[in-house]
Coordinates of C-alpha atoms in Angstrom, one line a residue:
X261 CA 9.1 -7.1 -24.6
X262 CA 12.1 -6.7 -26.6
X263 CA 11.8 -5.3 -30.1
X264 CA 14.8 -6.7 -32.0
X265 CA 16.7 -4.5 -34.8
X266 CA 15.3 -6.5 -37.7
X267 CA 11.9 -7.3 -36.2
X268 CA 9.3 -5.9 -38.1
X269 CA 7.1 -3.4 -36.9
X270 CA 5.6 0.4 -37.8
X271 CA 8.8 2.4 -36.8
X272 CA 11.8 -0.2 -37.6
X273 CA 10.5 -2.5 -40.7
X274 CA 12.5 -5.7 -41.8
X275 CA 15.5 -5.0 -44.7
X276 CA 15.2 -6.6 -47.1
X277 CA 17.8 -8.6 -49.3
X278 CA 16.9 -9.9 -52.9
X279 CA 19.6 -12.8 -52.1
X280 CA 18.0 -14.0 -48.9
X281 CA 15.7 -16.9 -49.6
X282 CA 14.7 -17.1 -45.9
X283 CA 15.0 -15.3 -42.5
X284 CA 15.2 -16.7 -39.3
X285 CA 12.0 -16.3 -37.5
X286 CA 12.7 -16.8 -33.7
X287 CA 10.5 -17.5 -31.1
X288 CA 12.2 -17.7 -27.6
X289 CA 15.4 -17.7 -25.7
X290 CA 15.9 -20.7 -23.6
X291 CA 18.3 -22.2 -20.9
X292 CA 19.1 -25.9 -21.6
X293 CA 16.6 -26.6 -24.2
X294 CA 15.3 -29.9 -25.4
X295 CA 15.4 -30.0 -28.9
X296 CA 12.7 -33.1 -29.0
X297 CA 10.7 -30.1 -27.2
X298 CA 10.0 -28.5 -30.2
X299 CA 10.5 -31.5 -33.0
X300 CA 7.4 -31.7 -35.2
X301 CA 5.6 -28.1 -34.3
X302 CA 4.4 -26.7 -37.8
X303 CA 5.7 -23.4 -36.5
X304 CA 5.3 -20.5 -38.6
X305 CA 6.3 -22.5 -41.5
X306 CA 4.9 -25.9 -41.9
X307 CA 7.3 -28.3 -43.6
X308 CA 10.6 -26.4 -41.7
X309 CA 11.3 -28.0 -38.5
X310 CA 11.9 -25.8 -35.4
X311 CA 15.2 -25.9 -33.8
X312 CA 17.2 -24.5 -31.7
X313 CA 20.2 -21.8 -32.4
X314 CA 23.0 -21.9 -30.2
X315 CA 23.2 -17.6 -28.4
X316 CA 26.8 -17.9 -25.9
X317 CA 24.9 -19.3 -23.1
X318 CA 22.1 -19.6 -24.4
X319 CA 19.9 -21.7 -26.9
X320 CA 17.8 -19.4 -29.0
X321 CA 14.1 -21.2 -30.5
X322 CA 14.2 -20.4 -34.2
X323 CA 13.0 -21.6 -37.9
X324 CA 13.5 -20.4 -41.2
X325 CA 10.4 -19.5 -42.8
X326 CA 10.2 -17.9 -46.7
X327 CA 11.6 -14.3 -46.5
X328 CA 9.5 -13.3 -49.0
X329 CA 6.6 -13.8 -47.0
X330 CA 7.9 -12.7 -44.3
X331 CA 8.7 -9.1 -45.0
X332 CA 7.5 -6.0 -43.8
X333 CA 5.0 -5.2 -46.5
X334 CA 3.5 -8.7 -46.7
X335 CA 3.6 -9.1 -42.4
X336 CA 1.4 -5.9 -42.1
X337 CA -0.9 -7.1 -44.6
X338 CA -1.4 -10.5 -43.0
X339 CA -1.4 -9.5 -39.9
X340 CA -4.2 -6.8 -40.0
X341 CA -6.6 -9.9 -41.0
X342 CA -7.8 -10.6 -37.7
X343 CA -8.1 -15.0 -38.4
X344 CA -4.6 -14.4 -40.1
X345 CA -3.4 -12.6 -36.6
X346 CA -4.7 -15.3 -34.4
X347 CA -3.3 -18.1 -36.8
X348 CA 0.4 -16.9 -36.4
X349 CA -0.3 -15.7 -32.4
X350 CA -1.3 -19.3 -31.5
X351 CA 1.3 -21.0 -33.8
X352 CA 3.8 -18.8 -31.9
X353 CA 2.6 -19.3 -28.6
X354 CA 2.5 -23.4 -28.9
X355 CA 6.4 -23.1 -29.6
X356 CA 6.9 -21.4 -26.8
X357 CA 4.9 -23.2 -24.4
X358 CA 6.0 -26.5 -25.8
X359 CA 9.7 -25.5 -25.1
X360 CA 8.5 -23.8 -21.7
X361 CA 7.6 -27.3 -20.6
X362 CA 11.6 -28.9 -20.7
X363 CA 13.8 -25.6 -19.7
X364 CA 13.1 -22.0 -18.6
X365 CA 11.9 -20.2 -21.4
X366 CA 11.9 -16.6 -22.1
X367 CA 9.1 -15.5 -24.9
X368 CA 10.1 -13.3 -27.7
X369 CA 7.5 -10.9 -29.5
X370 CA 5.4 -12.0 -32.5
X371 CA 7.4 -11.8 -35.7
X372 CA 11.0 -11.6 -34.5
X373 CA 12.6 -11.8 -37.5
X374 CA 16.5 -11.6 -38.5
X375 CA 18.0 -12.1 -42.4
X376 CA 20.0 -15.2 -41.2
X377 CA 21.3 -17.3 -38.1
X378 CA 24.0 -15.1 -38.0
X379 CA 22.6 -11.7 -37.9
X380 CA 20.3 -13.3 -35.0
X381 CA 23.1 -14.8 -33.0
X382 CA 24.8 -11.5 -32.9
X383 CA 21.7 -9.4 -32.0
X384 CA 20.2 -11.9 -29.5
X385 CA 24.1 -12.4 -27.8
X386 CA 24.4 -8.9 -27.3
X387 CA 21.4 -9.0 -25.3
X388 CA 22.4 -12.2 -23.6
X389 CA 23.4 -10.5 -19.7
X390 CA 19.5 -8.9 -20.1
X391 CA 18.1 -12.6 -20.7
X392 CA 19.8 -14.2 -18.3
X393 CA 18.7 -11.6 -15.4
X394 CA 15.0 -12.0 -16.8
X395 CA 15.4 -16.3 -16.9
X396 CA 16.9 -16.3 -13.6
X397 CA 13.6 -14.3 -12.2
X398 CA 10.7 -16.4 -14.2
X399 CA 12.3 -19.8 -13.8
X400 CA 10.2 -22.2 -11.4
X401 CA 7.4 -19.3 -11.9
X402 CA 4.2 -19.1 -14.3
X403 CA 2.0 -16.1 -15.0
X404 CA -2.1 -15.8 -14.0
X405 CA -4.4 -13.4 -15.4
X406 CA -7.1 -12.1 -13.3
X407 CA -10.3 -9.9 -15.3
X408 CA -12.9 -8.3 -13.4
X409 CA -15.8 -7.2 -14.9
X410 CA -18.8 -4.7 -13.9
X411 CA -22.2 -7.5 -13.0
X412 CA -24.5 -5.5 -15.6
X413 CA -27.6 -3.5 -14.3
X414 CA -30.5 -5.8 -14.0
X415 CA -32.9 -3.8 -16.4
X416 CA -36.0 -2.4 -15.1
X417 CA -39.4 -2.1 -17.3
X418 CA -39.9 1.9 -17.2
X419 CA -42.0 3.3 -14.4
X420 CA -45.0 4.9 -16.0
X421 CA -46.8 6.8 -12.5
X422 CA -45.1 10.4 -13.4
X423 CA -46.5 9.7 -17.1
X424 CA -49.9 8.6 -16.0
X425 CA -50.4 10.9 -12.9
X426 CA -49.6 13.9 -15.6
X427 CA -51.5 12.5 -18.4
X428 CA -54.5 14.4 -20.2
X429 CA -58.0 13.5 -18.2
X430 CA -55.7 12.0 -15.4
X431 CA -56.9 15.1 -13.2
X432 CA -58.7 17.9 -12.5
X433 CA -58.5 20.7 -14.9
X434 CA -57.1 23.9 -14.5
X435 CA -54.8 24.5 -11.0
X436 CA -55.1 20.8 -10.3
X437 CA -53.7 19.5 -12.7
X438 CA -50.9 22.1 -13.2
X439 CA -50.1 20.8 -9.3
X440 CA -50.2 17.5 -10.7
X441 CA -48.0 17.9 -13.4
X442 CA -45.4 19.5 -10.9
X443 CA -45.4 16.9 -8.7
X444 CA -44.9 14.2 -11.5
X445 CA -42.2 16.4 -12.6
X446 CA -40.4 16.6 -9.5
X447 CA -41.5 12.7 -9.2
X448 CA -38.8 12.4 -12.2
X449 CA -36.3 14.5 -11.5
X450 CA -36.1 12.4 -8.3
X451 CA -36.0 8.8 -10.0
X452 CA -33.4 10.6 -12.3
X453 CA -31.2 11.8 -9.4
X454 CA -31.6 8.5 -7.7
X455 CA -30.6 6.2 -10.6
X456 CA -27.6 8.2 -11.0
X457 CA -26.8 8.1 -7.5
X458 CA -27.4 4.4 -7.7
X459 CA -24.9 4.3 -10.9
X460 CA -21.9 5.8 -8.7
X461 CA -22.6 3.5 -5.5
X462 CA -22.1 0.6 -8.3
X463 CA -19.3 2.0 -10.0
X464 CA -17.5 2.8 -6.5
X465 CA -18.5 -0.7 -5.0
X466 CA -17.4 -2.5 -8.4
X467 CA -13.7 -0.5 -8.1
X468 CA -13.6 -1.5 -4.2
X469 CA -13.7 -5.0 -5.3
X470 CA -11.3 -5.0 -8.1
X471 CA -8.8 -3.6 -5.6
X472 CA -10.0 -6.2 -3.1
X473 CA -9.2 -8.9 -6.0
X474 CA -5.7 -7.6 -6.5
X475 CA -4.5 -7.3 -3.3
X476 CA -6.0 -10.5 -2.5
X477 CA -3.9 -12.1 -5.5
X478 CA -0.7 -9.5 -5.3
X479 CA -0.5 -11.3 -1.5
X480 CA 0.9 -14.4 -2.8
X481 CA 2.2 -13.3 -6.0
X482 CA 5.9 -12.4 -6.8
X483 CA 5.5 -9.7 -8.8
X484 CA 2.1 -8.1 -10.4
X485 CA 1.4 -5.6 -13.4
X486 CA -1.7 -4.2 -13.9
X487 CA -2.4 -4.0 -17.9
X488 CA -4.8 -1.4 -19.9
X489 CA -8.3 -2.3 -19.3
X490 CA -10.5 -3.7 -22.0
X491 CA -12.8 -1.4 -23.9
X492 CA -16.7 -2.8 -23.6
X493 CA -16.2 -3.2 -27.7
X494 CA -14.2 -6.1 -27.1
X495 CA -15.4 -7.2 -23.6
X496 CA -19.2 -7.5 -25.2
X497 CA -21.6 -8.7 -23.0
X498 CA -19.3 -9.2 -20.3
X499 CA -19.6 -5.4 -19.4
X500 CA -17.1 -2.9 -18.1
X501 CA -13.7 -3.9 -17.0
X502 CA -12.6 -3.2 -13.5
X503 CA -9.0 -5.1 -13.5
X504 CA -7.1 -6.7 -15.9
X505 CA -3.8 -7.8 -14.3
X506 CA -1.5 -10.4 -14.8
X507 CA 0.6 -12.3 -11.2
X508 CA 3.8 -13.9 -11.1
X509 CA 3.6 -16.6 -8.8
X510 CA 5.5 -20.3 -8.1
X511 CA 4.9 -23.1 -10.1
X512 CA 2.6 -25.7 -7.8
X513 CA 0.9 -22.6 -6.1
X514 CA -2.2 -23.2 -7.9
X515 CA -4.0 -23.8 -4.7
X516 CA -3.3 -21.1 -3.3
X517 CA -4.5 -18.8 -6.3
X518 CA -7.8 -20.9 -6.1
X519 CA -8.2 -20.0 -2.9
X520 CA -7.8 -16.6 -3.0
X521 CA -10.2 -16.5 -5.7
X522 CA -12.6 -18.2 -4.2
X523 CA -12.3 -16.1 -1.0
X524 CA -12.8 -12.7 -3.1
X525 CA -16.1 -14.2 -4.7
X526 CA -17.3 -15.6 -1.4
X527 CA -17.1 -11.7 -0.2
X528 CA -20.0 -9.1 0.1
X529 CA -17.9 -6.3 -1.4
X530 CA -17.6 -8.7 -4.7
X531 CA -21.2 -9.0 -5.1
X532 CA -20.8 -6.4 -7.5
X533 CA -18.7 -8.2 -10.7
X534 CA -17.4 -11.0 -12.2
X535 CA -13.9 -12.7 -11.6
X536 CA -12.2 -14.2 -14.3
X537 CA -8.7 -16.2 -13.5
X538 CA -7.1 -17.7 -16.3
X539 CA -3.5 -19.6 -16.4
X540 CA -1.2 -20.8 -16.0
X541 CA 1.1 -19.4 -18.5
X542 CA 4.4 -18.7 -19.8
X543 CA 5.2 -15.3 -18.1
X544 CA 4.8 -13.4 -21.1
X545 CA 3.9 -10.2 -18.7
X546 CA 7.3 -10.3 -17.0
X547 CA 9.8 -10.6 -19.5
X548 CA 10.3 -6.9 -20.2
X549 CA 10.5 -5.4 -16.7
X550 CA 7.2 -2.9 -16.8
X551 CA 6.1 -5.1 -13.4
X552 CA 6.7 -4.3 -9.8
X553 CA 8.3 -6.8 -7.7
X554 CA 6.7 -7.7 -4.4
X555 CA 3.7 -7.8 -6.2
X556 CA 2.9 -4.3 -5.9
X557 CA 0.8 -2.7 -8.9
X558 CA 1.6 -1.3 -11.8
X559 CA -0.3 1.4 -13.8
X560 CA 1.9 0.4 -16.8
X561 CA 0.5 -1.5 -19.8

């Protein structure tokens, strides 16, 4: 996504101006945009109304929210609180969707900021031939996110035969039960060997069906981008993550998504994991150009 000269961030942070009472926070770029789209969304600052600014061709969302608050300093500090993070993402987000739902809408990062309309106008309008080449692609499109996860390993209570065929007054003493401690040896190294064989049959099998899943969805899909996988700390109990990808497809195609899905499950090489299809959305995922078109994949996140 585009990172805007004033937006805040760890290697460009917003100026500052003692005179500016408030910057313009803005949310999206827009083609024909209903102002009533927007009228009455709390925003990022509850009590200013949203509205939209005027870009050449273009209507650009915006607001003007407290520049004090919104500096780089106090930003970093509010948004490393993770219920402060997800307060602003979702107050961002409901903007854009709102206005996503009366004209083509193209989402701008979290915290775009600029120190006045004007300062915005002339950043966003020098971008304006870029927005309109990304609008003309996403209009009459939404974005779907398809997960797949690992199925986690049905757990097993311990097999205690090598322990108890070895165990003290389990045999004969002397040679015999040397010989029997061998064989319960080589007893585990076997169930060892085995359950790490098994491990990579599952791992292979759960790969095989995440590339079934996309190729299934990238087959009706205008463009597709494969995003970094989840790390288990965040996925939880939902296990390993196979695929996390997001599909540009037409609006009113949701059948045909459902469908697809629906095959994949129905499918013996999915027996393995879990299929998670969320949407539709605004096509946050294809507004920066780190996608393929034709949905082919991409590596990129």
């Amino acid at each position: 996504m585009t990172r805007t000269v004033e937006q805040p961030g760890p290697r460009q942070p917003l100026r500052t101006e003692t005179s500016a009472a408030v910057a313009t926070y803005v949310f999206a770029v827009c083609r024909g945009g209903d102002p009533a789209a927007v009228a009455g969304l709390p925003g990022q600052a509850p009590g200013t109304p949203v509205r939209l600014l005027r870009i050449g061709s273009l209507e650009a969302v915006v607001q003007d929210v407290p520049a004090a608050e919104f500096d780089a300093e106090n930003l970093r500090e509010r948004l490393a609180d993770r219920a402060e993070l997800e307060r602003c993402a979702r107050a961002h987000h409901s903007v854009i969707a709102a206005m996503a739902g009366s004209a083509p809408t193209l989402p701008l990062p979290l915290a775009t900021l600029y120190l006045g309309d004007e300062r915005a106008r002339v950043a966003l309008r020098a971008d304006e031939r870029r927005f309109l080449a990304v609008l003309k692609r996403i209009t009459g499109r939404v974005e779907w996110g398809v997960k797949v996860y690992a199925r986690p390993e049905a757990k097993q209570e311990p097999d205690r035969s090598a322990e108890a065929a070895g165990a003290p007054g389990s045999g004969a003493p002397g040679s015999g039960a040397a010989g029997s401690g061998a064989r319960s040896g080589r007893a585990y190294l076997e169930r060892v060997r085995g359950a790490r064989q098994d491990r990579e049959r599952r791992q292979q099998a759960g790969l095989a069906a995440a590339e079934a899943v996309d190729r299934a969805l990238r087959g009706i899909a205008v463009a597709s981008r494969r995003l970094r996988t989840h790390e288990t700390t965040l996925t939880g109990e939902r296990g390993v993550q196979l695929l996390n990808a997001a599909y540009l497809v037409a609006e009113g195609d949701e059948h045909d998504v459902a469908a697809a899905v629906r095959e994949v499950r129905r499918s013996p090489a999915c027996r393995s994991v879990e299929v998670e299809v969320t949407g539709p959305w605004v096509p946050y995922s294809f507004v920066d150009g780190s996608f393929v078109d034709g949905g082919e994949p991409d590596a990129r996140g």
